[in-house]
Tab-separated table of N, CA and C in Angstrom:
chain	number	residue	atom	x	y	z
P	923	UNK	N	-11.103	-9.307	-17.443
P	923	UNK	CA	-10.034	-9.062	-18.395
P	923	UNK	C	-9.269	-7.810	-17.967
P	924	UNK	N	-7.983	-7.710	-17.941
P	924	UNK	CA	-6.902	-6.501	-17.743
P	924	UNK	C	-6.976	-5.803	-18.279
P	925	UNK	N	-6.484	-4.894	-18.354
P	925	UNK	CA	-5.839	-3.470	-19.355
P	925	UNK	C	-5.083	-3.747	-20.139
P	926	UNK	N	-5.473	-3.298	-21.752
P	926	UNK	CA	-4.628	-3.876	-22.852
P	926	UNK	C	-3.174	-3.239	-22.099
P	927	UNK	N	-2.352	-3.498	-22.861
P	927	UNK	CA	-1.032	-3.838	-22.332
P	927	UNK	C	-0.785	-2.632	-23.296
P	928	UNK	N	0.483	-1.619	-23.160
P	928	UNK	CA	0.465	-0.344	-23.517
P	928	UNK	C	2.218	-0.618	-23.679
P	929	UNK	N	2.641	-0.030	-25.369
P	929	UNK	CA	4.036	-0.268	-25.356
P	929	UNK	C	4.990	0.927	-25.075
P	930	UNK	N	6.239	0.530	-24.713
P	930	UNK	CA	7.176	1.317	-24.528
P	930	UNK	C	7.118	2.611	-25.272
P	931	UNK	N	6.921	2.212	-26.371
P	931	UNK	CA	7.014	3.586	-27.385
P	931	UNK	C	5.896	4.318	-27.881
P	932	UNK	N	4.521	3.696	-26.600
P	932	UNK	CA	3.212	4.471	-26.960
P	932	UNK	C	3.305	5.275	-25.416
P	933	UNK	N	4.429	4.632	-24.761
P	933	UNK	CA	4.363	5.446	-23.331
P	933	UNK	C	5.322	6.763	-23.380
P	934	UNK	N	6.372	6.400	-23.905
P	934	UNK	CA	7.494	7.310	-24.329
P	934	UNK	C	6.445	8.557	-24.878
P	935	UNK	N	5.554	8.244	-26.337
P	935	UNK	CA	4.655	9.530	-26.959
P	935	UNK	C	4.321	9.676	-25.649
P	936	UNK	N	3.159	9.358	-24.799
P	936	UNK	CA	2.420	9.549	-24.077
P	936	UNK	C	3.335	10.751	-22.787
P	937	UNK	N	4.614	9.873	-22.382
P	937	UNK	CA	5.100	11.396	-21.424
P	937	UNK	C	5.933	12.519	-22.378
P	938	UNK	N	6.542	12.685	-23.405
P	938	UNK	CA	6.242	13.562	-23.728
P	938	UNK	C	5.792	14.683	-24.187
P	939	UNK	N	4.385	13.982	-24.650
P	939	UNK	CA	2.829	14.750	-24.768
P	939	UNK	C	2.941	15.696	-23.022
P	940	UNK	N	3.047	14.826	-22.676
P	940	UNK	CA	2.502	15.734	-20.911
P	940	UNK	C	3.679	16.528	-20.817
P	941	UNK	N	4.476	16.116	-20.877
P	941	UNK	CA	5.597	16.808	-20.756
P	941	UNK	C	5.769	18.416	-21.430
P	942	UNK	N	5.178	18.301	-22.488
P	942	UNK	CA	5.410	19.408	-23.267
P	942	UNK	C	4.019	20.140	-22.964
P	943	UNK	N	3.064	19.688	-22.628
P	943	UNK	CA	1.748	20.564	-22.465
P	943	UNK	C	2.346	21.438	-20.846
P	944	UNK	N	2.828	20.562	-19.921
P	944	UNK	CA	2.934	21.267	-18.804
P	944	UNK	C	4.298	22.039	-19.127
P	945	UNK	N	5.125	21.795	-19.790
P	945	UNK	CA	6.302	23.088	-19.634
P	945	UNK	C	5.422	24.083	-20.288
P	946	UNK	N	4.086	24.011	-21.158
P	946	UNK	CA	3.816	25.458	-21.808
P	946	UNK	C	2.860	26.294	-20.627
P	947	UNK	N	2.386	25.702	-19.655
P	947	UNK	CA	1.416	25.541	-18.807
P	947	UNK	C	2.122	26.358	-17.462
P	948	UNK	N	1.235	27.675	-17.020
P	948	UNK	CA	1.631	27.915	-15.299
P	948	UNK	C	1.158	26.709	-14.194
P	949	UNK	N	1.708	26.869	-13.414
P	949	UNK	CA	1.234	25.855	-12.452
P	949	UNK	C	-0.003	25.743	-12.126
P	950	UNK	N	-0.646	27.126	-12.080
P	950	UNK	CA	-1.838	27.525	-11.769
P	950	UNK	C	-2.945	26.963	-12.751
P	951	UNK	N	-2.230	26.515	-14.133
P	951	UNK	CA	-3.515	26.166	-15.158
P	951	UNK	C	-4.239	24.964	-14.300
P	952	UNK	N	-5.634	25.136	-14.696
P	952	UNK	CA	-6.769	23.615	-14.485
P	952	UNK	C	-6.232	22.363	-15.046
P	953	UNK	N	-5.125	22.684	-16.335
P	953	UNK	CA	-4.436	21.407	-16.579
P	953	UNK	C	-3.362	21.109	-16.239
P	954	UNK	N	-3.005	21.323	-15.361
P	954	UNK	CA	-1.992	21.004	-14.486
P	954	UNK	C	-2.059	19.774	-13.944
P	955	UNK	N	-3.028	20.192	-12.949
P	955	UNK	CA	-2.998	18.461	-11.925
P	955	UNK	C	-3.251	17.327	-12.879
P	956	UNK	N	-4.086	17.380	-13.912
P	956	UNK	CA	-4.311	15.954	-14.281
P	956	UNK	C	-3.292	15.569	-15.616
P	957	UNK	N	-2.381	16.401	-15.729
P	957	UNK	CA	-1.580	16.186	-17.062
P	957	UNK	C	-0.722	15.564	-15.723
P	958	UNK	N	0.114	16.228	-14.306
P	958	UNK	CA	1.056	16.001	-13.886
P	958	UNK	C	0.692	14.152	-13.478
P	959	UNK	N	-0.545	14.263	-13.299
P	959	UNK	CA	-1.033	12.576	-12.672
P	959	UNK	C	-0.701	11.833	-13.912
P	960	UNK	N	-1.232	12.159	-14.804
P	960	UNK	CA	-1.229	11.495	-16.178
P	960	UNK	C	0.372	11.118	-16.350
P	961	UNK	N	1.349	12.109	-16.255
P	961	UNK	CA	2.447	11.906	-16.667
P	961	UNK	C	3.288	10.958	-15.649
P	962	UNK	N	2.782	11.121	-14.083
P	962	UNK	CA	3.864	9.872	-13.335
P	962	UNK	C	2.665	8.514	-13.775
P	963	UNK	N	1.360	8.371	-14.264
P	963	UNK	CA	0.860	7.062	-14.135
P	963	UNK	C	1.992	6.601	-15.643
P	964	UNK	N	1.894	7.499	-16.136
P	964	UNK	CA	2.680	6.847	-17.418
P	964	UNK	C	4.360	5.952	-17.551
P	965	UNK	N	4.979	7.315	-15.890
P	965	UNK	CA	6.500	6.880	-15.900
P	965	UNK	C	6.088	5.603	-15.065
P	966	UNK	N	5.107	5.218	-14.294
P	966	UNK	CA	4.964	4.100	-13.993
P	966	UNK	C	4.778	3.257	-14.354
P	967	UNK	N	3.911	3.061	-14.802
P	967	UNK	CA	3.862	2.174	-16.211
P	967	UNK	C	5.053	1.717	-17.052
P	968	UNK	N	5.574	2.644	-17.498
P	968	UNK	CA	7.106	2.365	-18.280
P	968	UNK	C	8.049	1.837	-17.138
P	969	UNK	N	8.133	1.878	-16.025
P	969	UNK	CA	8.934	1.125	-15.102
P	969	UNK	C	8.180	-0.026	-15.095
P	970	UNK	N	6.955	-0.659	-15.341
P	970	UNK	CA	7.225	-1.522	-15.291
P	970	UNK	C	7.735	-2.218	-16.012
P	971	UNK	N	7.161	-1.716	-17.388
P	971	UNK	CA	7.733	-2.428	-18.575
P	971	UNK	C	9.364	-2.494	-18.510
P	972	UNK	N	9.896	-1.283	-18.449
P	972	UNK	CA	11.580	-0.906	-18.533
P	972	UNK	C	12.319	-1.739	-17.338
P	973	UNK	N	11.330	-1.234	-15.997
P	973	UNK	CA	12.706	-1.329	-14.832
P	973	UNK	C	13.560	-0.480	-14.772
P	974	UNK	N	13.648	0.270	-15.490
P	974	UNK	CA	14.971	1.418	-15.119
P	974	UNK	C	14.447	2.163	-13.995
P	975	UNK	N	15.635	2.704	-13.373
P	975	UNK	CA	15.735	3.361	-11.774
P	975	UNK	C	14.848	5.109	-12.104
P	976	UNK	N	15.074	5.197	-13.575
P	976	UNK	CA	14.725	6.364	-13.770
P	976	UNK	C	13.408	6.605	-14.032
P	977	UNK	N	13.120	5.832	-14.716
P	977	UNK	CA	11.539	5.797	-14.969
P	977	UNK	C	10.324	5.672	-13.255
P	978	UNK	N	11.561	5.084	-12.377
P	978	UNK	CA	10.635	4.750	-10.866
P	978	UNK	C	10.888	5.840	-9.791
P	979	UNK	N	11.879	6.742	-9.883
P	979	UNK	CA	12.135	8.070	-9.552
P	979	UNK	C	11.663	8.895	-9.954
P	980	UNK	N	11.334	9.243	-11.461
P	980	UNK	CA	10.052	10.034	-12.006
P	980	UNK	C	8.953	9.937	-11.401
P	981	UNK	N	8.493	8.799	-11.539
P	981	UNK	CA	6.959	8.886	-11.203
P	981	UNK	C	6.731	9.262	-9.892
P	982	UNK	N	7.824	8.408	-8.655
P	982	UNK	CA	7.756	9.433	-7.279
P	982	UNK	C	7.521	10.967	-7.544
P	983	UNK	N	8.343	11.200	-8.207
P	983	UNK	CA	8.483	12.706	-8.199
P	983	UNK	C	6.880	13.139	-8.470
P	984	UNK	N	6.690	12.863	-9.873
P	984	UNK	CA	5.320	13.331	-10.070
P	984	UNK	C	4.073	12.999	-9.161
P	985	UNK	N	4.218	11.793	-8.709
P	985	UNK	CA	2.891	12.119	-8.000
P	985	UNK	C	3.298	12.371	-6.754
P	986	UNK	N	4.637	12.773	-5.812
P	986	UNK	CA	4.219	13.420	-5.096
P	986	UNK	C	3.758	15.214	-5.413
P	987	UNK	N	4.145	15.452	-6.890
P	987	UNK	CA	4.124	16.754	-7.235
P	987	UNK	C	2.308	16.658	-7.460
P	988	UNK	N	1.715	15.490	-7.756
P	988	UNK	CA	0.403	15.972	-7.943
P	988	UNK	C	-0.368	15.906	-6.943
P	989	UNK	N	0.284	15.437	-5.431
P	989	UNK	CA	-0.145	15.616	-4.418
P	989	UNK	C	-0.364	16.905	-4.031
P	990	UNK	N	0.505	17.849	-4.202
P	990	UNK	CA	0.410	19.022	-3.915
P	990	UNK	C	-0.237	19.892	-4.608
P	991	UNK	N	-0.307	19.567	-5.691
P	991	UNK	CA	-1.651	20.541	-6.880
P	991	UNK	C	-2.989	20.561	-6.451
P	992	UNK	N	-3.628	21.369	-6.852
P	992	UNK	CA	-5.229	21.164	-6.493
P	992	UNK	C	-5.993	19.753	-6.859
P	993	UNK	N	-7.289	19.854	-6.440
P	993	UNK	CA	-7.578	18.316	-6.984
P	993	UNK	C	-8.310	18.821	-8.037
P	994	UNK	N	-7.765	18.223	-9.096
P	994	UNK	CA	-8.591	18.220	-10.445
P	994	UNK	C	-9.683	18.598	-10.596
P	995	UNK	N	-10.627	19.428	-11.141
P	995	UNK	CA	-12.352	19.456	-12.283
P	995	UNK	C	-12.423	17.546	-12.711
P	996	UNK	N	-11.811	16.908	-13.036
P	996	UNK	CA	-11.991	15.776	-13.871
P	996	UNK	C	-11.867	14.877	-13.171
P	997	UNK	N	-13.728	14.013	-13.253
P	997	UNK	CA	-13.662	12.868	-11.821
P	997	UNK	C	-13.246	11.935	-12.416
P	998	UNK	N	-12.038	11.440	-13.605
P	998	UNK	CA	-11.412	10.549	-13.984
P	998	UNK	C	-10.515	10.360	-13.431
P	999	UNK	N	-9.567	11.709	-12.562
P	999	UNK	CA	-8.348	11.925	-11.991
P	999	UNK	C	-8.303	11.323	-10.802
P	1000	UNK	N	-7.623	10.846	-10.219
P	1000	UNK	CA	-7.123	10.797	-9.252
P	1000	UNK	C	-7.180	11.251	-7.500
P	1001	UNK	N	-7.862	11.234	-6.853
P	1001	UNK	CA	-8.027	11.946	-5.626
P	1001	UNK	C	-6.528	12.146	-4.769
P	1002	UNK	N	-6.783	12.617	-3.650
P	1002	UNK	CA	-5.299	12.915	-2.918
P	1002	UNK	C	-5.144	11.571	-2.038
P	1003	UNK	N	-6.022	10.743	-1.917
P	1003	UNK	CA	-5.444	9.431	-1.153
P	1003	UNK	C	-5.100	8.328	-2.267
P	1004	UNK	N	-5.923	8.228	-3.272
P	1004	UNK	CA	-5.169	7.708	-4.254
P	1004	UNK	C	-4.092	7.701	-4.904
P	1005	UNK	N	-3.858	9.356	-4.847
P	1005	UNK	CA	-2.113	9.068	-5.410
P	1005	UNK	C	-1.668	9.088	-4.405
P	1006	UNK	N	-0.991	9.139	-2.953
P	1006	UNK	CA	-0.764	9.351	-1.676
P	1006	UNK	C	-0.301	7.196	-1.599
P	1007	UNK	N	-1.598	6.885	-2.370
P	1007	UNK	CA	-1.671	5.039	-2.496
P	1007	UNK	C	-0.632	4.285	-3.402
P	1008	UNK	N	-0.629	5.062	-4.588
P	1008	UNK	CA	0.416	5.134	-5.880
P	1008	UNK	C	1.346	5.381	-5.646
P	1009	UNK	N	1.871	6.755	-4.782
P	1009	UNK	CA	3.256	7.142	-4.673
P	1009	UNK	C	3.869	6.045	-3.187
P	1010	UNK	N	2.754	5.262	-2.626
P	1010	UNK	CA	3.066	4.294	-1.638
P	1010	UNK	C	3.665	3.112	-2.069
P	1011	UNK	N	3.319	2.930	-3.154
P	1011	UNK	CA	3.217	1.467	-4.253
P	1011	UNK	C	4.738	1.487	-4.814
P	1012	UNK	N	4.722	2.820	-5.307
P	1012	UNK	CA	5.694	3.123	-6.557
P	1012	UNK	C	7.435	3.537	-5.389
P	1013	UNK	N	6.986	3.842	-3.947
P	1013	UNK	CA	8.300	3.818	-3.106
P	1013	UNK	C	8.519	2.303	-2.287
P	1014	UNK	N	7.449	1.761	-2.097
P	1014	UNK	CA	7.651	0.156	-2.441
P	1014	UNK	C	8.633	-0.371	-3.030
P	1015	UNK	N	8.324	-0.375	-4.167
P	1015	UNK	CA	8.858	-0.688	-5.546
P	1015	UNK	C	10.529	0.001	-5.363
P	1016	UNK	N	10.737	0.885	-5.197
P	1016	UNK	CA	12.367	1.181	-4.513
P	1016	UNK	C	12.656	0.824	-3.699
P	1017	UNK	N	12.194	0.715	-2.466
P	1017	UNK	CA	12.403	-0.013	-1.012
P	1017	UNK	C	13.298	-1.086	-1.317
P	1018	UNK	N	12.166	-2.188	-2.763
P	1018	UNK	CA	12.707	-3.628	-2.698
P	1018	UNK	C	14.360	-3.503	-3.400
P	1019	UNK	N	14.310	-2.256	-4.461
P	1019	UNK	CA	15.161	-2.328	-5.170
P	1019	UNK	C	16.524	-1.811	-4.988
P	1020	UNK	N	16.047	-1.067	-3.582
P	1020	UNK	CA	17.708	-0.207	-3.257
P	1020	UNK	C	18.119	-0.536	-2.111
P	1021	UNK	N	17.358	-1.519	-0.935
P	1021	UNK	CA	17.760	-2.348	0.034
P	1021	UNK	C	17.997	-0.929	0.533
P	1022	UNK	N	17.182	0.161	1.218
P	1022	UNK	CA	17.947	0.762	1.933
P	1022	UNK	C	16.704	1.201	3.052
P	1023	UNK	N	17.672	1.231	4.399
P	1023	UNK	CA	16.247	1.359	5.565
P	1023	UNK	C	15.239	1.970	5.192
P	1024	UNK	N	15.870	3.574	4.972
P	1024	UNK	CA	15.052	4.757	5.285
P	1024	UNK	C	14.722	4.812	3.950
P	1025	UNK	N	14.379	3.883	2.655
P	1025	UNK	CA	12.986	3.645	2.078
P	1025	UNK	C	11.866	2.558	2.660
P	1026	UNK	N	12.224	1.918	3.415
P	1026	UNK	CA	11.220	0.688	4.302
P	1026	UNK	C	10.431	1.824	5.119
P	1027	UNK	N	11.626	2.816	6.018
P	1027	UNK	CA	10.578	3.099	7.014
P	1027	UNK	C	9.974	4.571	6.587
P	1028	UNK	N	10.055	4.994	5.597
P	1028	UNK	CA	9.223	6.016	4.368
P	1028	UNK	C	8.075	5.035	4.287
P	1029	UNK	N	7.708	4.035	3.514
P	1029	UNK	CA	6.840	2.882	2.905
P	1029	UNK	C	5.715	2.817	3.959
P	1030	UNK	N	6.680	2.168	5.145
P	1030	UNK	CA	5.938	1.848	6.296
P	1030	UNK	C	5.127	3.073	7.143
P	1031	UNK	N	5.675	3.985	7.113
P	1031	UNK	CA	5.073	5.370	7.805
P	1031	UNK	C	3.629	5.722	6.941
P	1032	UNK	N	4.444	5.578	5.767
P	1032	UNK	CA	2.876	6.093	4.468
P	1032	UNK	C	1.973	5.272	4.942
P	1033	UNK	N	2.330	3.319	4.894
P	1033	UNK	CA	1.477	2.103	4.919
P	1033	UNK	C	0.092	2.826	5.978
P	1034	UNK	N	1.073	3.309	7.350
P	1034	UNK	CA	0.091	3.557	8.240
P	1034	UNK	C	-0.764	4.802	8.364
P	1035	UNK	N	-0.432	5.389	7.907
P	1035	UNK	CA	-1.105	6.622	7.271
P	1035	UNK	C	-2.247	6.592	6.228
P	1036	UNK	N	-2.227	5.602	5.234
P	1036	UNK	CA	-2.820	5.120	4.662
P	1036	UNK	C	-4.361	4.302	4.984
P	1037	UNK	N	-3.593	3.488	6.135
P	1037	UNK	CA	-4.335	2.602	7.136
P	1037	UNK	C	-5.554	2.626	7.709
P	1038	UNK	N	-5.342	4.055	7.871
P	1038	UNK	CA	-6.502	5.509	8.726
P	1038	UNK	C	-7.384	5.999	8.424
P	1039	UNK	N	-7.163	5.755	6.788
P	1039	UNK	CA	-8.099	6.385	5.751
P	1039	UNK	C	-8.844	5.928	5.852
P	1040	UNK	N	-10.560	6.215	5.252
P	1040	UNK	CA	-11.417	5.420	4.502
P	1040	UNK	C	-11.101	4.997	3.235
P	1041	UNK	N	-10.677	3.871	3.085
P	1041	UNK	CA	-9.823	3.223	1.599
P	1041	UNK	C	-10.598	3.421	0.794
P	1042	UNK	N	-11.950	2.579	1.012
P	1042	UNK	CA	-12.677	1.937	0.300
P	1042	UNK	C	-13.809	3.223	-0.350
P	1043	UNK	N	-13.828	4.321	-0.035
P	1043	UNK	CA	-14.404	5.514	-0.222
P	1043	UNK	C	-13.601	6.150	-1.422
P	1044	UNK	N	-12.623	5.926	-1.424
P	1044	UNK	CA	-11.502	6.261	-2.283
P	1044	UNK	C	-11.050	5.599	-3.255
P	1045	UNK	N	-11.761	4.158	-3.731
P	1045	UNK	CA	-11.450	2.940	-4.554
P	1045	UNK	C	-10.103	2.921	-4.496
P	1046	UNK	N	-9.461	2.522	-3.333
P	1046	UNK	CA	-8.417	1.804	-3.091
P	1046	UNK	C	-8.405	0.487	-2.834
P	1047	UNK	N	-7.066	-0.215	-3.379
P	1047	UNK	CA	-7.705	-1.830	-2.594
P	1047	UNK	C	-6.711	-1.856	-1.125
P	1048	UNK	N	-7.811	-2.194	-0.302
P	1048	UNK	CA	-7.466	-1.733	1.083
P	1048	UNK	C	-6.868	-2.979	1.277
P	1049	UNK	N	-6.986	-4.274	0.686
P	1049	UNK	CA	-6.339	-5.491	0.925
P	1049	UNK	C	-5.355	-5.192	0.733
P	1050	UNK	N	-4.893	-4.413	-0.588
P	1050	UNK	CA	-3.228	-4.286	-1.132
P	1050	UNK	C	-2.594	-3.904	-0.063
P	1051	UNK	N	-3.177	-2.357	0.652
P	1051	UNK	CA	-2.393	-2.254	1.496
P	1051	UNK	C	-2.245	-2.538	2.870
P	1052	UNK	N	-2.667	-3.526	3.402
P	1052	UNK	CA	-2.738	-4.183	4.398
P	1052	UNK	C	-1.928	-5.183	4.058
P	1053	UNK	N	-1.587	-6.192	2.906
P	1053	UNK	CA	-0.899	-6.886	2.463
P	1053	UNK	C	0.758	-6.107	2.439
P	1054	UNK	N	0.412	-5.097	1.823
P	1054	UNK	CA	2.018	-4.218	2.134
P	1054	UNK	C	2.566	-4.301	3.504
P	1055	UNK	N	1.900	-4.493	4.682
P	1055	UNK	CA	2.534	-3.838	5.491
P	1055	UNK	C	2.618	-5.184	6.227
C-alpha cells in the first residue's frame, strides 16, 4: 500500500511551517538541515499535485541547499546521496518540462555520478536510476 495521499492545503501548512521555523533559525541551528529537507520534500510533493514551474524550482533549490548543510542528528533525514537522488529526480522532472539541453546534460552528468555510488547502501532505487539514464 502507498503513502496516504497528502492535500494541497495540508502541504501549503506544511511549507510554511518550515518556512517560518527556518527564517527564525541561523544556519548553523541542528534544525536546519532537516526542516530545509522537509521543506523541498514538501515543494515536491506539491508539484506533483500542482505542476506549477514554481513549486519544481523550489524544491531544486532546497535540496540542493540541503546538500550543502550538515547531515542531520535525525536518522529519519535524508543522507547526502539521497537528496543528491531527489534533486536528480526533481531536475528530471524540468528537463522533460522545459525541453532545454543544458537541463538533459545537468540530469545526465548527476545520472552518472550517481551511478558510482553504492545506491543500495543508501536506500536508493538503483533501478530508478539506471532506468533514468
Amino acid at each position: 500500500m502507498g503513502a496516504p495521499q497528502v492535500s494541497i492545503s495540508q502541504l501549503d501548512n506544511d511549507i510554511s511551517f518550515f518556512q517560518n521555523v527556518l527564517s527564525s533559525l541561523p544556519r548553523s541551528h541542528p534544525l536546519c538541515p532537516p526542516c530545509t529537507q522537509a521543506l523541498a520534500v514538501a515543494r515536491s510533493q506539491r508539484y506533483t499535485l500542482s505542476g506549477l514551474k514554481d513549486d519544481l524550482d523550489k524544491s531544486i533549490f532546497h535540496y540542493t541547499d540541503a546538500i550543502f548543510l550538515p547531515l542531520p542528528w535525525d536518522s529519519r533525514c535524508r543522507n547526502t546521496i539521497q537528496l543528491f537522488f531527489y534533486l536528480t529526480d526533481a531536475l528530471i522532472h524540468r528537463a522533460r518540462r522545459s525541453k532545454q539541453p543544458e537541463d538533459v546534460t545537468c540530469c545526465i552528468t548527476y545520472l552518472r555520478y550517481l551511478r558510482g555510488q553504492p545506491l543500495e547502501a543508501y536506500k536508493v532505487l538503483l533501478v530508478k536510476s539506471h532506468h533514468f539514464l
